[in-house]
GROMACS .gro file of C-alpha atoms in nm:
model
  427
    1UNK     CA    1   2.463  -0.791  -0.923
    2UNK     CA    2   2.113  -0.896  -0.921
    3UNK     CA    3   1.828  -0.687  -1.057
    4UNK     CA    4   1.521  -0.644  -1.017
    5UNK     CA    5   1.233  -0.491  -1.286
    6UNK     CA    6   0.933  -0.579  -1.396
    7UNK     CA    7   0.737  -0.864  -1.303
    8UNK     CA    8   1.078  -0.951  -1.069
    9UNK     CA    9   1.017  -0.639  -0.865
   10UNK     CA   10   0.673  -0.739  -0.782
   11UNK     CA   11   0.795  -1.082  -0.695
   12UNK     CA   12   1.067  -0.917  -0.442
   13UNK     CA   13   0.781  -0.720  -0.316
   14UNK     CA   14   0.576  -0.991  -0.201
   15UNK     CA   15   0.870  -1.157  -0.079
   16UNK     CA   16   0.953  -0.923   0.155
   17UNK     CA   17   0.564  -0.911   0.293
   18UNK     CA   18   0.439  -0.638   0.090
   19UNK     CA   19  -0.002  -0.676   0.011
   20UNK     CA   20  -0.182  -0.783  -0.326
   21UNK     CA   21  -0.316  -0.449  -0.318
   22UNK     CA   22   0.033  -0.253  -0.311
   23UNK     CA   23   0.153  -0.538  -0.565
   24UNK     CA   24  -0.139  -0.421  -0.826
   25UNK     CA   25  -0.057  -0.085  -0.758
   26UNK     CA   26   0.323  -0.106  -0.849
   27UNK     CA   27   0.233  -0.299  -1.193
   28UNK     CA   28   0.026  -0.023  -1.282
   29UNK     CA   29   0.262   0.270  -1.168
   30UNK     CA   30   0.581   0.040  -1.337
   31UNK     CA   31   0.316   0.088  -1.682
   32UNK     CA   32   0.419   0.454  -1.716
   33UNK     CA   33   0.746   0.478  -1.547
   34UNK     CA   34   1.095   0.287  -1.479
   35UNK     CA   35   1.135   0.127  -1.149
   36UNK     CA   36   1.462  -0.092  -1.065
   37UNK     CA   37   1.622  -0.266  -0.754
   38UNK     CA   38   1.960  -0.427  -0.703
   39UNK     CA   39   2.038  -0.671  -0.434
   40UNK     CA   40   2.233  -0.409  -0.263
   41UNK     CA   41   1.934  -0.166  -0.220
   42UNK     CA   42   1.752  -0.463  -0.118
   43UNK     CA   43   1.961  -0.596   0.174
   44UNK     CA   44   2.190  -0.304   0.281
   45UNK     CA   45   1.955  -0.013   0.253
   46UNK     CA   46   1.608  -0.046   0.285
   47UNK     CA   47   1.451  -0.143   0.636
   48UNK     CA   48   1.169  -0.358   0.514
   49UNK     CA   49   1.077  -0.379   0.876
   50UNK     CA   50   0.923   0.017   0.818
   51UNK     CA   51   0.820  -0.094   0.450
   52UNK     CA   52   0.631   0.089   0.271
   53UNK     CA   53   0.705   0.398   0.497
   54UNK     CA   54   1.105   0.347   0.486
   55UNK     CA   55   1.251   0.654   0.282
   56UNK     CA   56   1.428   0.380   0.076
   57UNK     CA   57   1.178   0.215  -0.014
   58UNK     CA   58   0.963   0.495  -0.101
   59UNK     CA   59   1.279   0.618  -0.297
   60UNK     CA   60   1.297   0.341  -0.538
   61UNK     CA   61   0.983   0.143  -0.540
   62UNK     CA   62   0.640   0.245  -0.702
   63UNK     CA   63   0.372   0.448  -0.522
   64UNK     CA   64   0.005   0.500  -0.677
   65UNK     CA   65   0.055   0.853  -0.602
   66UNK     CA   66   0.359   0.895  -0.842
   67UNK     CA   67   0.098   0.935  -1.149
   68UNK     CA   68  -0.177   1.164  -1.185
   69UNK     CA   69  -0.521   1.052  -1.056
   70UNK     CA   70  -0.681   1.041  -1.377
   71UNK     CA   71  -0.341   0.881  -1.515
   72UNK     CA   72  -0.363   0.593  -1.253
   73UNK     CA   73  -0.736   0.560  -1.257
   74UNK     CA   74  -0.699   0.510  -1.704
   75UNK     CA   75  -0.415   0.228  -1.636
   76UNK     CA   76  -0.583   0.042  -1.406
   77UNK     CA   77  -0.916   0.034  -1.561
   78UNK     CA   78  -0.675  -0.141  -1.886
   79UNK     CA   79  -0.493  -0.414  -1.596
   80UNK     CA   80  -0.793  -0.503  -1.456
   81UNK     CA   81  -0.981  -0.553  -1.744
   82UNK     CA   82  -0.667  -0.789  -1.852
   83UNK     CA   83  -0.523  -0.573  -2.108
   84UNK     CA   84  -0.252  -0.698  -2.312
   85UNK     CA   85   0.118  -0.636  -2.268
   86UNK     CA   86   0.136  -0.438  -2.600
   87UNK     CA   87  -0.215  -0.179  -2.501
   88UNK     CA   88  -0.093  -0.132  -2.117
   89UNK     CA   89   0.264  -0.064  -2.318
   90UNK     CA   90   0.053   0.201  -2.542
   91UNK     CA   91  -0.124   0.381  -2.283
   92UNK     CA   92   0.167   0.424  -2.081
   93UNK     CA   93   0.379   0.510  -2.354
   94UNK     CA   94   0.084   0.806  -2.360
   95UNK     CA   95   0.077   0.856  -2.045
   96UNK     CA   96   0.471   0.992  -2.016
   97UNK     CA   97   0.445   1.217  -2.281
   98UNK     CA   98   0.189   1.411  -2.024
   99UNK     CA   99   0.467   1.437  -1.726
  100UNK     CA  100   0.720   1.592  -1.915
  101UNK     CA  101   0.938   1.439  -2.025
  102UNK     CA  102   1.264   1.692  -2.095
  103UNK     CA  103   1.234   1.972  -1.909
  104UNK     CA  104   1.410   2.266  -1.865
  105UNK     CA  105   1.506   2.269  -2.274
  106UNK     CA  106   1.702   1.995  -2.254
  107UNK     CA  107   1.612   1.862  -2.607
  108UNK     CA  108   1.493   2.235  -2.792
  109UNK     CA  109   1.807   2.454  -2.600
  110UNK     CA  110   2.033   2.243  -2.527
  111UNK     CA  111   2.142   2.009  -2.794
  112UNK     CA  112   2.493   2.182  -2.925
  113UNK     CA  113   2.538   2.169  -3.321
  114UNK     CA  114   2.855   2.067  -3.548
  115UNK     CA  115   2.870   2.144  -3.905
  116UNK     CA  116   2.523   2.274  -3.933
  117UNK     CA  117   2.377   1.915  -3.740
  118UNK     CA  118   2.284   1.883  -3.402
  119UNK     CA  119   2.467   1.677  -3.155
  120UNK     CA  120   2.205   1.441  -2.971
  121UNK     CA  121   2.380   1.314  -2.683
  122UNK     CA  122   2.522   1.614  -2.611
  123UNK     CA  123   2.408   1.891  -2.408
  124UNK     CA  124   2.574   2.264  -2.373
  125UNK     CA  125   2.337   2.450  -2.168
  126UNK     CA  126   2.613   2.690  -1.967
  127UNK     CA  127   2.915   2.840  -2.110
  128UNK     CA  128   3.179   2.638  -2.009
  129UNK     CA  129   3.015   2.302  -1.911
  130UNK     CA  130   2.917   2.064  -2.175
  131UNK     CA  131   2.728   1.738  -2.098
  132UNK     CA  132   2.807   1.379  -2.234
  133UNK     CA  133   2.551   1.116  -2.257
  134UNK     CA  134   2.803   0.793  -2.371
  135UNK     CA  135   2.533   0.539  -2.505
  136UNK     CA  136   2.699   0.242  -2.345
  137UNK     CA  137   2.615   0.453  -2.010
  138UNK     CA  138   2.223   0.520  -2.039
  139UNK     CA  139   2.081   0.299  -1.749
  140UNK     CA  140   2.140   0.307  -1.348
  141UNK     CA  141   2.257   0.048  -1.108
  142UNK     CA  142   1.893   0.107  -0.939
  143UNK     CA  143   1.619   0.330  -1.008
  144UNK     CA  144   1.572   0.673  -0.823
  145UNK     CA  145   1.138   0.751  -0.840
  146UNK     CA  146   1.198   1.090  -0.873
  147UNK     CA  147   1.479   1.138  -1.152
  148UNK     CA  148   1.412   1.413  -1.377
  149UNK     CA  149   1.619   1.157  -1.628
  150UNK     CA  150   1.372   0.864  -1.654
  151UNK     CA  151   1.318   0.943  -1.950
  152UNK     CA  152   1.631   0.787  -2.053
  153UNK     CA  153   1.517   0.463  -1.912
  154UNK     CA  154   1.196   0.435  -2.083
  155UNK     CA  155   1.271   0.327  -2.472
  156UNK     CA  156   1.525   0.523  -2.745
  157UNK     CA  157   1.244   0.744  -2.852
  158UNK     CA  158   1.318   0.966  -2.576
  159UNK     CA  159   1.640   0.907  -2.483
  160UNK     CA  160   1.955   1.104  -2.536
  161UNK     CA  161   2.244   0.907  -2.597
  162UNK     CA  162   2.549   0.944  -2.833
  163UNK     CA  163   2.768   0.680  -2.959
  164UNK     CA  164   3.107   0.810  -3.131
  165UNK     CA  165   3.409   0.989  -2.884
  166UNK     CA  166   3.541   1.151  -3.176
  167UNK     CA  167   3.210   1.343  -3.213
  168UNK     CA  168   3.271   1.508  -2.832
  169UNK     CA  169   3.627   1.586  -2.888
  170UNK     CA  170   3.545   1.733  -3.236
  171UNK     CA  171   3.281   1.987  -3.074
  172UNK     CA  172   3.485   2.069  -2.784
  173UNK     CA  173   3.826   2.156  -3.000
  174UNK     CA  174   3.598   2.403  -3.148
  175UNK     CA  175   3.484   2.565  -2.823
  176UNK     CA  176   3.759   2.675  -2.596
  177UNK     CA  177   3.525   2.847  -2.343
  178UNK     CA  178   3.413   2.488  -2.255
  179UNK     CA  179   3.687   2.392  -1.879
  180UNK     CA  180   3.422   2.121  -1.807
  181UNK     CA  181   3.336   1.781  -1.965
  182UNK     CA  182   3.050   1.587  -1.731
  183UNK     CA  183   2.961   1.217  -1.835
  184UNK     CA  184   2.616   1.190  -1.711
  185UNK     CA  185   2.308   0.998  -1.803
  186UNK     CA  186   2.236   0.702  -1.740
  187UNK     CA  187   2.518   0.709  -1.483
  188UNK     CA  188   2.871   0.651  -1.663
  189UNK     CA  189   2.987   0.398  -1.417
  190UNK     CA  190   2.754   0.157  -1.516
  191UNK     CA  191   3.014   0.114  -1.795
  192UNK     CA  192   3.334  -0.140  -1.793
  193UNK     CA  193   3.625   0.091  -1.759
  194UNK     CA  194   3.762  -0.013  -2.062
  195UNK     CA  195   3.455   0.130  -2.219
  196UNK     CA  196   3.487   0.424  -2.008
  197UNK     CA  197   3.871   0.498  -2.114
  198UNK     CA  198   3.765   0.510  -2.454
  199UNK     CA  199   3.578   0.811  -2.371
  200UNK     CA  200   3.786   0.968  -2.130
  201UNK     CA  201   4.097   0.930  -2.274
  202UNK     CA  202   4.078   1.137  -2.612
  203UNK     CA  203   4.024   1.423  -2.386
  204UNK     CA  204   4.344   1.416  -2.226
  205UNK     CA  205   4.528   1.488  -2.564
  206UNK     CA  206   4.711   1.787  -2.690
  207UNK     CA  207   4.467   2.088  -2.832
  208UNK     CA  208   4.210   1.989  -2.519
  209UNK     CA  209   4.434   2.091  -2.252
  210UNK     CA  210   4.132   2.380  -2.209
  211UNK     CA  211   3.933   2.115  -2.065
  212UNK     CA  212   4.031   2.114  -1.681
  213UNK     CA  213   3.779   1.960  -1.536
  214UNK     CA  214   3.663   1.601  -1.557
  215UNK     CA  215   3.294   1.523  -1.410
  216UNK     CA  216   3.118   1.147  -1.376
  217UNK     CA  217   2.766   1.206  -1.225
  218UNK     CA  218   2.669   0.866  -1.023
  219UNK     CA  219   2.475   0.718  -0.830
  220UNK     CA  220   2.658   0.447  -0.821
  221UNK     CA  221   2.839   0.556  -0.411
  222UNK     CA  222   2.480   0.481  -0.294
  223UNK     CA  223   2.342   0.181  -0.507
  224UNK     CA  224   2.655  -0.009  -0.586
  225UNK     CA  225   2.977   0.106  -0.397
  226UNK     CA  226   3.123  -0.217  -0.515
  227UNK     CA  227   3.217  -0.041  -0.833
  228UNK     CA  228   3.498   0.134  -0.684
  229UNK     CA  229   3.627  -0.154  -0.449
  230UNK     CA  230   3.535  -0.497  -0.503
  231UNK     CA  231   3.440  -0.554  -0.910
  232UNK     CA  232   3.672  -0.698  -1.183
  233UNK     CA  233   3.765  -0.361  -1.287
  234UNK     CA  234   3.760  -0.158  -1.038
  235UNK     CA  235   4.136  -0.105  -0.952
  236UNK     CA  236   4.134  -0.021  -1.357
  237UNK     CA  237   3.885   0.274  -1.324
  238UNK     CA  238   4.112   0.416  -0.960
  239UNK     CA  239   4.417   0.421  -1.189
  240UNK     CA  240   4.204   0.574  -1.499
  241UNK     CA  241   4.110   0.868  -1.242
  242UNK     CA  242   4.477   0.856  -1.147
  243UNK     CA  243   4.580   0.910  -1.456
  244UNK     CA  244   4.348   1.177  -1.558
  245UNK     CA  245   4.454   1.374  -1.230
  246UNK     CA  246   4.854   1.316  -1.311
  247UNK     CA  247   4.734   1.465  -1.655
  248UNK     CA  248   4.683   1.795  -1.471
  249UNK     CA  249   4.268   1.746  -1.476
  250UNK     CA  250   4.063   1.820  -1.198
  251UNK     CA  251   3.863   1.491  -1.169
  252UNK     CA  252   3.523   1.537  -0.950
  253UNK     CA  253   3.268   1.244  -0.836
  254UNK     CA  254   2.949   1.410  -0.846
  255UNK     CA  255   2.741   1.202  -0.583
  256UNK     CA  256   2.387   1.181  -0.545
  257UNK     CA  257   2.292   1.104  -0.137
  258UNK     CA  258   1.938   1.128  -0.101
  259UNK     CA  259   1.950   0.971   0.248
  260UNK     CA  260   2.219   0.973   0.569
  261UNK     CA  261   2.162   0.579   0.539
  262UNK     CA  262   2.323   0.601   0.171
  263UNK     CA  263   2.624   0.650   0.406
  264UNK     CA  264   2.590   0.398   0.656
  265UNK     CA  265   2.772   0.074   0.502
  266UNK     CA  266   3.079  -0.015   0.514
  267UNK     CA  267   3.088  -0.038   0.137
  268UNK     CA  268   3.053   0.278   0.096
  269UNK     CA  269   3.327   0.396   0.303
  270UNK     CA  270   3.565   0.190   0.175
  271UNK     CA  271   3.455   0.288  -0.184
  272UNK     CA  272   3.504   0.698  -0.080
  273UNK     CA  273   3.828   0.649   0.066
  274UNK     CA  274   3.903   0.485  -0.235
  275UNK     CA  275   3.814   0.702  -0.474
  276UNK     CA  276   3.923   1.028  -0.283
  277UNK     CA  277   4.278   0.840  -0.271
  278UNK     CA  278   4.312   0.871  -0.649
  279UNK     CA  279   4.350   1.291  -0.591
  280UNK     CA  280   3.972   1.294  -0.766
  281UNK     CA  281   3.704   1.536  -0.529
  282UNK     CA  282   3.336   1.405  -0.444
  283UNK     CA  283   3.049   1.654  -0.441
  284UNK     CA  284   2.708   1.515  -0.380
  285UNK     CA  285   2.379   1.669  -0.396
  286UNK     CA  286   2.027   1.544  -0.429
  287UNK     CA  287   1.677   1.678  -0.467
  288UNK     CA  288   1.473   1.802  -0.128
  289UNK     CA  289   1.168   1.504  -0.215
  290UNK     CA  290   0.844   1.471   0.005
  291UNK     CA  291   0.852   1.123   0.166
  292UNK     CA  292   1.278   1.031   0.162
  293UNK     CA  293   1.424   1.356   0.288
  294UNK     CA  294   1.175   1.643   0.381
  295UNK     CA  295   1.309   1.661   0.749
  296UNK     CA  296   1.600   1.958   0.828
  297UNK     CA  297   1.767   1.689   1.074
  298UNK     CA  298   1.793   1.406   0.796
  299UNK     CA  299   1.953   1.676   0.601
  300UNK     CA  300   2.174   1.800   0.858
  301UNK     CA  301   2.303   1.449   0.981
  302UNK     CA  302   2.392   1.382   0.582
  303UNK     CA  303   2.579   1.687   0.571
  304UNK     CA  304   2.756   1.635   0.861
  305UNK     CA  305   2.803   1.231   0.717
  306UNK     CA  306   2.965   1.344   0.436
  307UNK     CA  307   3.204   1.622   0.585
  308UNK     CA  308   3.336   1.367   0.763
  309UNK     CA  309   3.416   1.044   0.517
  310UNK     CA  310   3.563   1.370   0.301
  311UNK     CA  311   3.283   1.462   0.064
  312UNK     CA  312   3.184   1.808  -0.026
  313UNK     CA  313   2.817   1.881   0.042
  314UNK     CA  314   2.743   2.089  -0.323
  315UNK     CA  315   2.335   2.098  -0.392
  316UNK     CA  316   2.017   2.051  -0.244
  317UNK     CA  317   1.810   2.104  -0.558
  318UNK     CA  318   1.437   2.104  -0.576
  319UNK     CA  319   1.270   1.845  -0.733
  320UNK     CA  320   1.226   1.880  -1.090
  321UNK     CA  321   0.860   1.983  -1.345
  322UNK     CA  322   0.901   1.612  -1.422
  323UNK     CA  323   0.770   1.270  -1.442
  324UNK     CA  324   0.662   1.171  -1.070
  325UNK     CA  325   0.663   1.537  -0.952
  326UNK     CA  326   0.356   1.586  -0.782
  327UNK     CA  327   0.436   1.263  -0.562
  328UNK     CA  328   0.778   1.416  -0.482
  329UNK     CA  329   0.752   1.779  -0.473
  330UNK     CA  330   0.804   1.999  -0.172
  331UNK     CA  331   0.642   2.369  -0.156
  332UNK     CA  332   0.903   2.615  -0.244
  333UNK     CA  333   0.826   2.795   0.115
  334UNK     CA  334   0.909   2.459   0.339
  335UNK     CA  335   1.222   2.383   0.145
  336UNK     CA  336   1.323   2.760   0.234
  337UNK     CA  337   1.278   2.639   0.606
  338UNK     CA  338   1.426   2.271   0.543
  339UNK     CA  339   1.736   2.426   0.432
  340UNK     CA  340   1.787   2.676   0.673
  341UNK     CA  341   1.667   2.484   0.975
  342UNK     CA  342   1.981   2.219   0.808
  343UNK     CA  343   2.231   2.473   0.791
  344UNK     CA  344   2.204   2.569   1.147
  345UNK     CA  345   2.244   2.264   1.295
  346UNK     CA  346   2.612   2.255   1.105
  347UNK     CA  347   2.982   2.388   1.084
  348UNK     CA  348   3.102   2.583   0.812
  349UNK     CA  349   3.238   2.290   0.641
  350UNK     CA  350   2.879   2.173   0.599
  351UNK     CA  351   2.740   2.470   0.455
  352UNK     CA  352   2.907   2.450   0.120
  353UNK     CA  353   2.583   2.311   0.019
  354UNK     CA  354   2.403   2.533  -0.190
  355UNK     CA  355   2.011   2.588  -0.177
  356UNK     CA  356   1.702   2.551  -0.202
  357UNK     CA  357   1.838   2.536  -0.603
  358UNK     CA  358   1.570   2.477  -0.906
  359UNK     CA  359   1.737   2.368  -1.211
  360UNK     CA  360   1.513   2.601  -1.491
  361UNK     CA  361   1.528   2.658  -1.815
  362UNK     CA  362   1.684   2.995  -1.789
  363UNK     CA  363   1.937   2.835  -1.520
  364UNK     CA  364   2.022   2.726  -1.159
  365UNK     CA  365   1.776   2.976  -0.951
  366UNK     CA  366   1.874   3.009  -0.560
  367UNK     CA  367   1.630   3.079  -0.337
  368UNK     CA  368   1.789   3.330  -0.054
  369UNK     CA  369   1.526   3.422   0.179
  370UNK     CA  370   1.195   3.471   0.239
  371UNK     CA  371   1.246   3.902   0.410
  372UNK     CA  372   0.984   4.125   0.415
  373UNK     CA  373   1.086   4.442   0.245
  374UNK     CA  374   0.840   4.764   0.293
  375UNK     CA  375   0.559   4.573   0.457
  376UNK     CA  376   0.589   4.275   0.149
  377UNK     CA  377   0.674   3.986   0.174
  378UNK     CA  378   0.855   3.801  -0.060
  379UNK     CA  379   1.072   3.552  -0.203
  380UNK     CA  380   1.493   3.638  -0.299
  381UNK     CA  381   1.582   3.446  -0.545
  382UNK     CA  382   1.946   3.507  -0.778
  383UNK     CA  383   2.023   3.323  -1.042
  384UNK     CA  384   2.350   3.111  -0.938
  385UNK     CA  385   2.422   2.996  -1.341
  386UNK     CA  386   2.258   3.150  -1.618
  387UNK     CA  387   2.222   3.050  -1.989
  388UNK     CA  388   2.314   3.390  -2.043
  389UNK     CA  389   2.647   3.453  -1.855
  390UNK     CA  390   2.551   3.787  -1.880
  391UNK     CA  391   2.237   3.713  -1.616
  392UNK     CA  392   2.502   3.500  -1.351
  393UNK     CA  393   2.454   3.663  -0.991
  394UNK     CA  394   2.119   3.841  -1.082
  395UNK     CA  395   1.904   3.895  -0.788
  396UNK     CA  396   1.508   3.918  -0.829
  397UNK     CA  397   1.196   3.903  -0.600
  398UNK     CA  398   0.875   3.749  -0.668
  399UNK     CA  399   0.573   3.779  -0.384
  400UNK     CA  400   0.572   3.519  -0.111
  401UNK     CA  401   0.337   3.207  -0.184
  402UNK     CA  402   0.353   2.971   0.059
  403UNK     CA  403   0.169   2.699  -0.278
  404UNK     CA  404   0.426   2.751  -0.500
  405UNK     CA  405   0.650   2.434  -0.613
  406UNK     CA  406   0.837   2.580  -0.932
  407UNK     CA  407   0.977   2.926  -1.022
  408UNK     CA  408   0.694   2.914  -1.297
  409UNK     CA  409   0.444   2.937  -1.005
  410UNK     CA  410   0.612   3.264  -0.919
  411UNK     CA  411   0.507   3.651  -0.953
  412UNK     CA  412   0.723   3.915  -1.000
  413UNK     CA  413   0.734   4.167  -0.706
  414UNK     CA  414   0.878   4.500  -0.627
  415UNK     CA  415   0.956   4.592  -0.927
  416UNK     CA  416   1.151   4.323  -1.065
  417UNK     CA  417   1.116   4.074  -1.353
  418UNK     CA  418   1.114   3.715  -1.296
  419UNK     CA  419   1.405   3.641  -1.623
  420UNK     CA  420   1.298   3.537  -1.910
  421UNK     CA  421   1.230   3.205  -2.018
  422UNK     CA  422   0.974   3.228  -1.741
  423UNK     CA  423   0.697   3.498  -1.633
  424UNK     CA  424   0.817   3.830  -1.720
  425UNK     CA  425   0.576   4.098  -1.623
  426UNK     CA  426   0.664   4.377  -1.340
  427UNK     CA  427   0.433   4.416  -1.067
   0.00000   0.00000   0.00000
């Protein structure tokens, strides 16, 4: 696999015909936040010919956009003035602590404790789902611009990473409620299987059998198929999923397809019908993002992509308070209409995909509708997982505001509370 990062990514750039002036912008963008590109992004997915409109492209290279004005405008006052390495390093080691860096609570809710010390590297946010950051896992075959993890990608001061198995198996013999272990990151198949066994397999031993379910979330279907077909270990990591199946575990590729082109190749085919062989079920979901996918019939056609090579269509999420937000975010309102403008152009094996879903502190908020109820107009929303079990299924309204990005931009309405962890008051 060849990379590109850095200075390299500017140089495949210009290659590929893109101006001095977009050049200058994506050093000063690549300042603040992580941008990478493998040779299988570069040849089998992006259309340079449409470059830099191609939803690819604007996927995984830089845009100016991507950082606040005042953000950009500071950076790039320091690179033209020929700032160092180590002050444009500085300022945009500044500049990320402004974008947020962990949201939703991930590092002052989430972080599980053992013996009286917390567990970094671990996250155990819902009742029965804890989450695994393996520290030989905590980078990506390629780079997506709007990951609400790029955090992880950006130095070890903010990243979440945890080194010893024995650690996870220790916290999850004490917590029998937990059915689901999911390696995340990073992505975990970024690892060597062997690496990989030696954190899968303690969890297939006796005293663990109340772990059921198995979860790698990847990215590694769309940016390096290869993985699962063609590299040295790949046959290794099928028969480690075989395994963990035979063991009686539910073992479930969680997928992120941003794009229908994701599932274009040949590659990727082959590496489905591979992986679905092994007995293991992919899921895929992705964020609705301004510029890639904001389009009902790019939607549709993915769902309807996936249905067919055998993959369950599970989230269409809204794009995270995080990092290149404002570049990416859609108004709450037109992913309401993106979504259900999808789901009518498909069967009901399509609409297993759940949305438009933000991912908040308090939990995974749905929203339903947009009905007008006694002359008001407003949005549903129900809370589809909750922090709180307790608060699973609960339905609440806030008034209709066609501006609004994030449930924190929401008001109450008809008499409901917006839960807390958010606003609270009822109107």
């Amino acid at each position: 696999m060849k990379l590109y990062t850095g200075e390299r990514l500017a140089e495949l750039a210009l290659a590929r015909g893109l101006s001095e002036e977009y050049l200058r912008d994506l050093r000063i963008v690549s300042a603040v936040l992580p941008f990478r590109v493998n040779d299988y992004v570069d040849r089998e997915l992006i259309d340079w010919t449409a470059a830099p409109d191609d939803p690819i492209f604007r996927l995984t290279f830089p845009h100016r956009d991507m950082l606040p004005p005042e953000v950009f405008s500071s950076i790039a006052e320091m690179y033209d003035a020929d700032a160092s390495r180590e002050v444009l390093a500085k300022a945009g080691a500044q500049a990320r602590r402004l974008l947020n860096p962990h949201p939703g609570g991930q590092l002052d809710a989430n972080i599980p404790v053992l013996q009286g010390k917390p567990l970094l590297g671990l996250q155990h946010k819902y009742r029965e789902t804890v989450l695994v950051f393996p520290s030989q896992g905590q980078t990506c075959h390629a780079y997506c611009g709007y990951c609400f993890r790029w955090a992880q990608f950006v130095g070890t001061e903010t990243r979440q990473a945890i080194s010893d198995p024995t650690v996870v198996t220790a916290y999850l013999r004490e917590h029998p409620e937990v059915t689901d272990a999911l390696f995340t990151g990073g992505d975990p198949m970024i690892m060597r299987t062997a690496v990989l066994r030696r954190w899968v397999d303690p969890l297939l031993e006796p005293g663990l059998e109340h772990i059921r379910t198995l979860r790698f979330g990847t990215k590694a279907l769309s940016y390096w198929p290869t993985r699962f077909t063609d590299d040295a270990d790949a046959d290794d990591l099928l028969r480690l999923f075989e395994r963990c199946v035979a063991a009686g575990r539910h073992v479930a590729v969680m997928a992120h397809f941003s794009h229908p082109r994701e599932l274009s190749t040949a590659a990727v085919r082959r590496a489905i019908a591979r992986i679905r062989d092994t007995g293991a079920v992919i899921r895929a979901q992705a964020p609705l993002i301004a510029h890639v996918n904001d389009d009902a019939d790019v939607w549709a056609r993915m769902w309807q992509s996936l249905v067919e090579s055998g993959v369950i269509p599970y989230y269409m999420f809204v794009e995270r308070d995080t990092g290149a937000r404002n570049y990416f975010e859609v108004p709450l309102a037109r992913a309401l209409e993106i979504y259900t403008d999808a789901i009518r152009q498909v069967s009901g094996l399509a609409r297993s995909a759940r949305g438009p879903v933000m991912s908040t502190h308090i939990g995974k908020v749905v929203l339903d509708g947009a009905p007008t109820i006694m002359g008001t107009k407003v949005f549903a929303l129900r809370l589809l997982q909750s922090r709180d079990p307790r608060d699973t299924g609960k339905q609440f309204f806030a008034r209709y505001d066609p501006g609004a990005h994030w449930l924190d931009d929401l008001t109450p309405a008809l008499g409901t509370t917006i839960p807390e962890g958010s606003r609270s008051e009822v109107v």
